[in-house]
mmCIF file of C-alpha atoms in Angstrom:
data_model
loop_
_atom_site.group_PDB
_atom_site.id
_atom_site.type_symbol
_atom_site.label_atom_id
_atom_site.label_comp_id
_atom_site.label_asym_id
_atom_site.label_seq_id
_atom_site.Cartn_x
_atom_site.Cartn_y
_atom_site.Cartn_z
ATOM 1 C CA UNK D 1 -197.220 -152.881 27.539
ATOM 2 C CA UNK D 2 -199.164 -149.987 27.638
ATOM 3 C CA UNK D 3 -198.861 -149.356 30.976
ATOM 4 C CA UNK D 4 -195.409 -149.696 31.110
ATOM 5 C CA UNK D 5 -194.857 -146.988 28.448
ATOM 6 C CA UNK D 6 -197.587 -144.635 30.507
ATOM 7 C CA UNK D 7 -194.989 -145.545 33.802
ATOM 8 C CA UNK D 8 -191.854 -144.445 32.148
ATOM 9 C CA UNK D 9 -193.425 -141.480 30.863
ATOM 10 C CA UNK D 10 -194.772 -140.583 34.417
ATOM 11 C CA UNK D 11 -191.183 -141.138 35.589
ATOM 12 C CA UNK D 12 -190.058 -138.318 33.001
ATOM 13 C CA UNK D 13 -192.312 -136.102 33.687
ATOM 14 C CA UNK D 14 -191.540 -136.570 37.590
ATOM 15 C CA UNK D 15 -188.174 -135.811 36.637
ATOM 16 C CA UNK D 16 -188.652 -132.615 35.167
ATOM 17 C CA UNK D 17 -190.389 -131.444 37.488
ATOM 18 C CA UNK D 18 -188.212 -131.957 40.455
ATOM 19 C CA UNK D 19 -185.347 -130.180 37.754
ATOM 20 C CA UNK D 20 -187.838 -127.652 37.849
ATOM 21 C CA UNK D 21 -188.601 -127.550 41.259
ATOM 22 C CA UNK D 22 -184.768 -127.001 42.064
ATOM 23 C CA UNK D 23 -184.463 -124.210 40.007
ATOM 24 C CA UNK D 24 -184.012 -121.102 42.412
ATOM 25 C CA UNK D 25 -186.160 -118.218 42.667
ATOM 26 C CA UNK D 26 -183.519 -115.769 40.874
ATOM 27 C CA UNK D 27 -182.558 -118.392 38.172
ATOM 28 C CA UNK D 28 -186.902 -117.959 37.437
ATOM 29 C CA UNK D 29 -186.677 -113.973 36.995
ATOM 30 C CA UNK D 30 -183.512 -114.227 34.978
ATOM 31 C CA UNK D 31 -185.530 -117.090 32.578
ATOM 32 C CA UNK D 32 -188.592 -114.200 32.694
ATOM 33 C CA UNK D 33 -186.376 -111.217 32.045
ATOM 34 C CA UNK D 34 -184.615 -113.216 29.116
ATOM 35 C CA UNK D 35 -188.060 -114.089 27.604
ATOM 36 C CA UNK D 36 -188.935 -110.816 27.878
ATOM 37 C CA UNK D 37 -185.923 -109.974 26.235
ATOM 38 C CA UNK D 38 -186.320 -112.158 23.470
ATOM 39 C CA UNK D 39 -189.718 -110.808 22.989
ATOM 40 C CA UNK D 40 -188.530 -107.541 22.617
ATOM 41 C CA UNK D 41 -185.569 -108.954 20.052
ATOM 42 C CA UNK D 42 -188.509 -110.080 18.208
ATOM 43 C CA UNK D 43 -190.930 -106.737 18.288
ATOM 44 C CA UNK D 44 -187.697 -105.217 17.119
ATOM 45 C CA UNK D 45 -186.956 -107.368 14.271
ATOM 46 C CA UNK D 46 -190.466 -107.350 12.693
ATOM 47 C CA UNK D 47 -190.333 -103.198 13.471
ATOM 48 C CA UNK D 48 -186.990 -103.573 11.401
ATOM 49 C CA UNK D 49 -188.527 -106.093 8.613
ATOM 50 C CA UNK D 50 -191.326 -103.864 7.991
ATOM 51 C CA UNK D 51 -189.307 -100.633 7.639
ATOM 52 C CA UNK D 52 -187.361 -102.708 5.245
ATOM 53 C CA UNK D 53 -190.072 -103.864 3.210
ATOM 54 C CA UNK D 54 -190.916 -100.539 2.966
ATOM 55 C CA UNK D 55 -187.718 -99.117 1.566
ATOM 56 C CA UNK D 56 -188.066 -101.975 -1.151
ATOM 57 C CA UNK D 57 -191.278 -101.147 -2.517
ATOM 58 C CA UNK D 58 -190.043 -97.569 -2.596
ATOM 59 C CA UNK D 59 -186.746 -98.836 -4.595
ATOM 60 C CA UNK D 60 -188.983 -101.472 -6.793
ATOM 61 C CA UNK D 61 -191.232 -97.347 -7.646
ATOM 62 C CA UNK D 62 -187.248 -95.783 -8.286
ATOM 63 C CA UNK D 63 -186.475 -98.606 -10.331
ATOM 64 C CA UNK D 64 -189.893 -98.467 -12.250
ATOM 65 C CA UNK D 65 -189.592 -94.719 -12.891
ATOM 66 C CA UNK D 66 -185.986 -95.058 -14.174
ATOM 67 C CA UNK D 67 -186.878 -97.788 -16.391
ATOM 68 C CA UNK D 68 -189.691 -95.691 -17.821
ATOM 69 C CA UNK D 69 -187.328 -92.807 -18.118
ATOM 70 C CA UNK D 70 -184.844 -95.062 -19.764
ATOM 71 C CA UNK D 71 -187.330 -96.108 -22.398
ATOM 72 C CA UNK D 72 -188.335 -92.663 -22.932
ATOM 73 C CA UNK D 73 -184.463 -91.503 -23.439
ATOM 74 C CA UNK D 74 -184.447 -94.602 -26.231
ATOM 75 C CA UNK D 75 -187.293 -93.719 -27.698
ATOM 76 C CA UNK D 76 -185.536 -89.624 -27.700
ATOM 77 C CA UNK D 77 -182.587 -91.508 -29.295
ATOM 78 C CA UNK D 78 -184.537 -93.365 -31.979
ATOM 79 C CA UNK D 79 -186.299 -90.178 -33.073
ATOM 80 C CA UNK D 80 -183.188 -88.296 -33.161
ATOM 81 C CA UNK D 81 -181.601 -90.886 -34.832
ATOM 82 C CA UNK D 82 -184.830 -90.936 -37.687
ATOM 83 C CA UNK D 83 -184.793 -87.114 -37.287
ATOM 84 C CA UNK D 84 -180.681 -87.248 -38.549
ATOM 85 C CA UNK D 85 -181.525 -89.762 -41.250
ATOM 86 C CA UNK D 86 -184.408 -87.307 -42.636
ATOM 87 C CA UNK D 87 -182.479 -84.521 -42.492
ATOM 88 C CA UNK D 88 -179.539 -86.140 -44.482
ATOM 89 C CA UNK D 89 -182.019 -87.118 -46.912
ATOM 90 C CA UNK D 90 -183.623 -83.900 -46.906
ATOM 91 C CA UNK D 91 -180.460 -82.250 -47.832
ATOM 92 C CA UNK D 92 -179.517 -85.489 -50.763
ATOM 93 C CA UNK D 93 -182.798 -84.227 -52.446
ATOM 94 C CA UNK D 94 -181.797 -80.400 -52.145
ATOM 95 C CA UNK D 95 -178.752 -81.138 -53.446
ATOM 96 C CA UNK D 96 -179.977 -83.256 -56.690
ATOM 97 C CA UNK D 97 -182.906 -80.402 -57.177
ATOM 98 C CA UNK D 98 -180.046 -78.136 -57.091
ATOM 99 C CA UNK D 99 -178.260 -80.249 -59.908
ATOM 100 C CA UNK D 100 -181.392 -81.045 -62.206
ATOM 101 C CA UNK D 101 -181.987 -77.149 -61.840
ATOM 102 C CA UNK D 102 -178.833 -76.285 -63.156
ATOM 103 C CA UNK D 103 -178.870 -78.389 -65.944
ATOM 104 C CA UNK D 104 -181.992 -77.224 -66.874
ATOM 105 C CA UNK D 105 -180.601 -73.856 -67.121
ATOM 106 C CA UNK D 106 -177.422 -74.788 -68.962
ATOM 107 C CA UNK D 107 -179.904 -76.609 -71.766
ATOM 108 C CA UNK D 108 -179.710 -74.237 -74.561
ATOM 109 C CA UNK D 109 -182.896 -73.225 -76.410
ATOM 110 C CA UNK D 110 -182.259 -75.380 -79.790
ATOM 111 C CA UNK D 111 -181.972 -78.448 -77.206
ATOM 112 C CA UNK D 112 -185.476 -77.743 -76.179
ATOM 113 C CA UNK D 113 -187.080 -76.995 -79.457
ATOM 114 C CA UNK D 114 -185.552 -80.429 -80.979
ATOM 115 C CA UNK D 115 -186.346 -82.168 -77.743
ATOM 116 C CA UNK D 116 -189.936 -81.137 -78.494
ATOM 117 C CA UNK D 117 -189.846 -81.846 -81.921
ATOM 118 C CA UNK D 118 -189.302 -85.601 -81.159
ATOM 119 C CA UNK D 119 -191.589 -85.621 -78.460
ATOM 120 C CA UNK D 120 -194.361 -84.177 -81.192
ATOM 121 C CA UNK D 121 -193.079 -87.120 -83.373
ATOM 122 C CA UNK D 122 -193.157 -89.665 -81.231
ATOM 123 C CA UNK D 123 -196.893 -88.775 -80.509
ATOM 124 C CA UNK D 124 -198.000 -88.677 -83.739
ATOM 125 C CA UNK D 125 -196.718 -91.848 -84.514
ATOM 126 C CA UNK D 126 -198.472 -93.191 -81.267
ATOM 127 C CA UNK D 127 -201.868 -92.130 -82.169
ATOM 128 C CA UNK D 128 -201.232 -92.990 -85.959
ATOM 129 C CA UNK D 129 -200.502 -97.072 -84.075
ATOM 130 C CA UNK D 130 -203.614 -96.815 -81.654
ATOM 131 C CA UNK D 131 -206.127 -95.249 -84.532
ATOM 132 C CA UNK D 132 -205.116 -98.525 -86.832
ATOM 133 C CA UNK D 133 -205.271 -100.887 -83.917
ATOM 134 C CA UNK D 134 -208.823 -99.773 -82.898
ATOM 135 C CA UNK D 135 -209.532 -99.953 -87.037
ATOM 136 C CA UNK D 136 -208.225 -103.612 -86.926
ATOM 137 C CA UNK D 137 -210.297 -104.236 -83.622
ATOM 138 C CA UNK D 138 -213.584 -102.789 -84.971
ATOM 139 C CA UNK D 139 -213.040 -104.835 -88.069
ATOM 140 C CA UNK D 140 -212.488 -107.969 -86.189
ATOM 141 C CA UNK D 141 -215.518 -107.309 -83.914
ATOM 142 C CA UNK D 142 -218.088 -106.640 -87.105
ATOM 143 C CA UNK D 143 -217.026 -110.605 -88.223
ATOM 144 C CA UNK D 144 -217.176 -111.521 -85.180
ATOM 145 C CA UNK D 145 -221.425 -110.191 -84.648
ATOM 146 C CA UNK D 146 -221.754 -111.247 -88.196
ATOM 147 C CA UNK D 147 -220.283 -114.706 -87.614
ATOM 148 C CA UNK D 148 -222.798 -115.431 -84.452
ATOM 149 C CA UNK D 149 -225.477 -114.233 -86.695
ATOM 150 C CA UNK D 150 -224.810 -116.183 -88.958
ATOM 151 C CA UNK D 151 -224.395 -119.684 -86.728
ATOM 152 C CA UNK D 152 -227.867 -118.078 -84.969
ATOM 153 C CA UNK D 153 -230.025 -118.173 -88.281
ATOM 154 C CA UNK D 154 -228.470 -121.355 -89.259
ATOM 155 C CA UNK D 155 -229.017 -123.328 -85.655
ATOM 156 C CA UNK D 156 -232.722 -121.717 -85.645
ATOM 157 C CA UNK D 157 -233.467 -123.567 -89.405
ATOM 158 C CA UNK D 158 -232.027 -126.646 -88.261
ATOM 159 C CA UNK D 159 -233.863 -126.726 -84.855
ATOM 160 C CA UNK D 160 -236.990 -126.000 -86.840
ATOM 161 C CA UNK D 161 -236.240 -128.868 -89.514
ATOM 162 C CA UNK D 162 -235.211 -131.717 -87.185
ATOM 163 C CA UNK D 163 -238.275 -130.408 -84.538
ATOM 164 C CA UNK D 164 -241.071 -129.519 -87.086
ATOM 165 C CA UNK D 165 -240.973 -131.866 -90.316
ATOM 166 C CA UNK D 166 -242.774 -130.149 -93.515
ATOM 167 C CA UNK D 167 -246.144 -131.731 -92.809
ATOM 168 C CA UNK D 168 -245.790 -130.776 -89.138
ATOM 169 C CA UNK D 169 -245.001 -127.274 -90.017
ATOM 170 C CA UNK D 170 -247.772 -126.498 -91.873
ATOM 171 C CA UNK D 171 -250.248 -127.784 -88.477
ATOM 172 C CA UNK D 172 -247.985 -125.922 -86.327
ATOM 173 C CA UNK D 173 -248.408 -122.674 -88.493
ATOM 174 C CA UNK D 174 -252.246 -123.073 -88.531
ATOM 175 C CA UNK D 175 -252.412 -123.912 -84.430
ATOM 176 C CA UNK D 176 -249.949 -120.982 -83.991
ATOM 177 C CA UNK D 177 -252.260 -118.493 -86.019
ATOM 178 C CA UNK D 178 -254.997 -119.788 -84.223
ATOM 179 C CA UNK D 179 -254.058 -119.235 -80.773
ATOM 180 C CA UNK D 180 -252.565 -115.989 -81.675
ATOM 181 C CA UNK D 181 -255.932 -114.800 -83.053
ATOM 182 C CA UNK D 182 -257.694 -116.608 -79.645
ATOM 183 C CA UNK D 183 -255.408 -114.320 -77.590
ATOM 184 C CA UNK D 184 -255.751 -111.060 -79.259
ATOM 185 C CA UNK D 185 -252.369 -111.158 -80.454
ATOM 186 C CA UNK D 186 -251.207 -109.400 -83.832
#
């Protein structure tokens, strides 16, 4: 089978090259002169691609500057924009200081002497609240301290009656004495 399949290959290739054979000498140049030809199609084309690709990376550099232009135009806008809003505040506060400054003016002196008056009043009567709230607090902190030392002295006798009973106490005294007098203590 094999060599059947190398045979009628063989035959093919025999064939083409008796096509080839036949082909004439000026049919040959005009096959070299279009290869050539297409070569130089070709050498063209990538001469053409690359001048392209050029003039896209400088457009993708345009485009990159205009966007950064176009964000720093925004950012122009926005500032203007804030630099409006400030200014229309700027003006609101003017206008109120302008107001307040007038009625200031327009307040006649018996206005201000009353208006003081009850301002005097009104501290007087605030001190007079915080001097009897600090008197109530002081009060309530004195029972307080006397209250703990009260609950101190009494937990201190009980401690000492449940721990030392009255025969105890006297022994206790007596070793306490004694150690204090071993020690040097007075």
């Amino acid at each position: 089978m094999k060599i059947i399949d190398l045979e009628i290959e063989l035959n093919q290739s025999s064939l083409i090259l008796s096509e080839v054979l036949k082909i004439s000498d000026g049919q040959l140049g005009n096959i070299k002169k279009s290869r050539s030809f297409f070569e130089l199609q070709k050498s063209d084309l990538t001469r053409e691609m690359e001048i392209k690709n050029s003039k896209i990376i400088e457009q993708q550099r345009c485009i990159a500057i205009l966007e950064d232009a176009l964000r720093e135009n925004n950012n122009i806008a926005e500032f203007e924009q804030l630099l409006a809003v400030v200014r229309s505040k700027d003006e609101r506060i003017n206008e109120l200081e302008q107001m307040i400054n007038n009625k200031v003016i327009t307040v006649s002196a018996d206005n201000k002497e009353s208006r003081i008056l009850e301002l005097e009043d009104a501290l007087k009567e605030s001190i007079m609240i915080a001097a009897e709230r600090e008197k109530v607090f002081n009060e309530e902190e004195q029972r307080r301290i006397e209250t703990l030392q009260k609950g101190e002295a009494r937990h201190s006798e009980l401690m000492r009656k449940r721990w030392f009973p009255a025969r105890a106490r006297g022994t206790m005294i007596a070793a306490e004495a004694s150690a204090n007098h071993h020690w040097g203590v007075r």
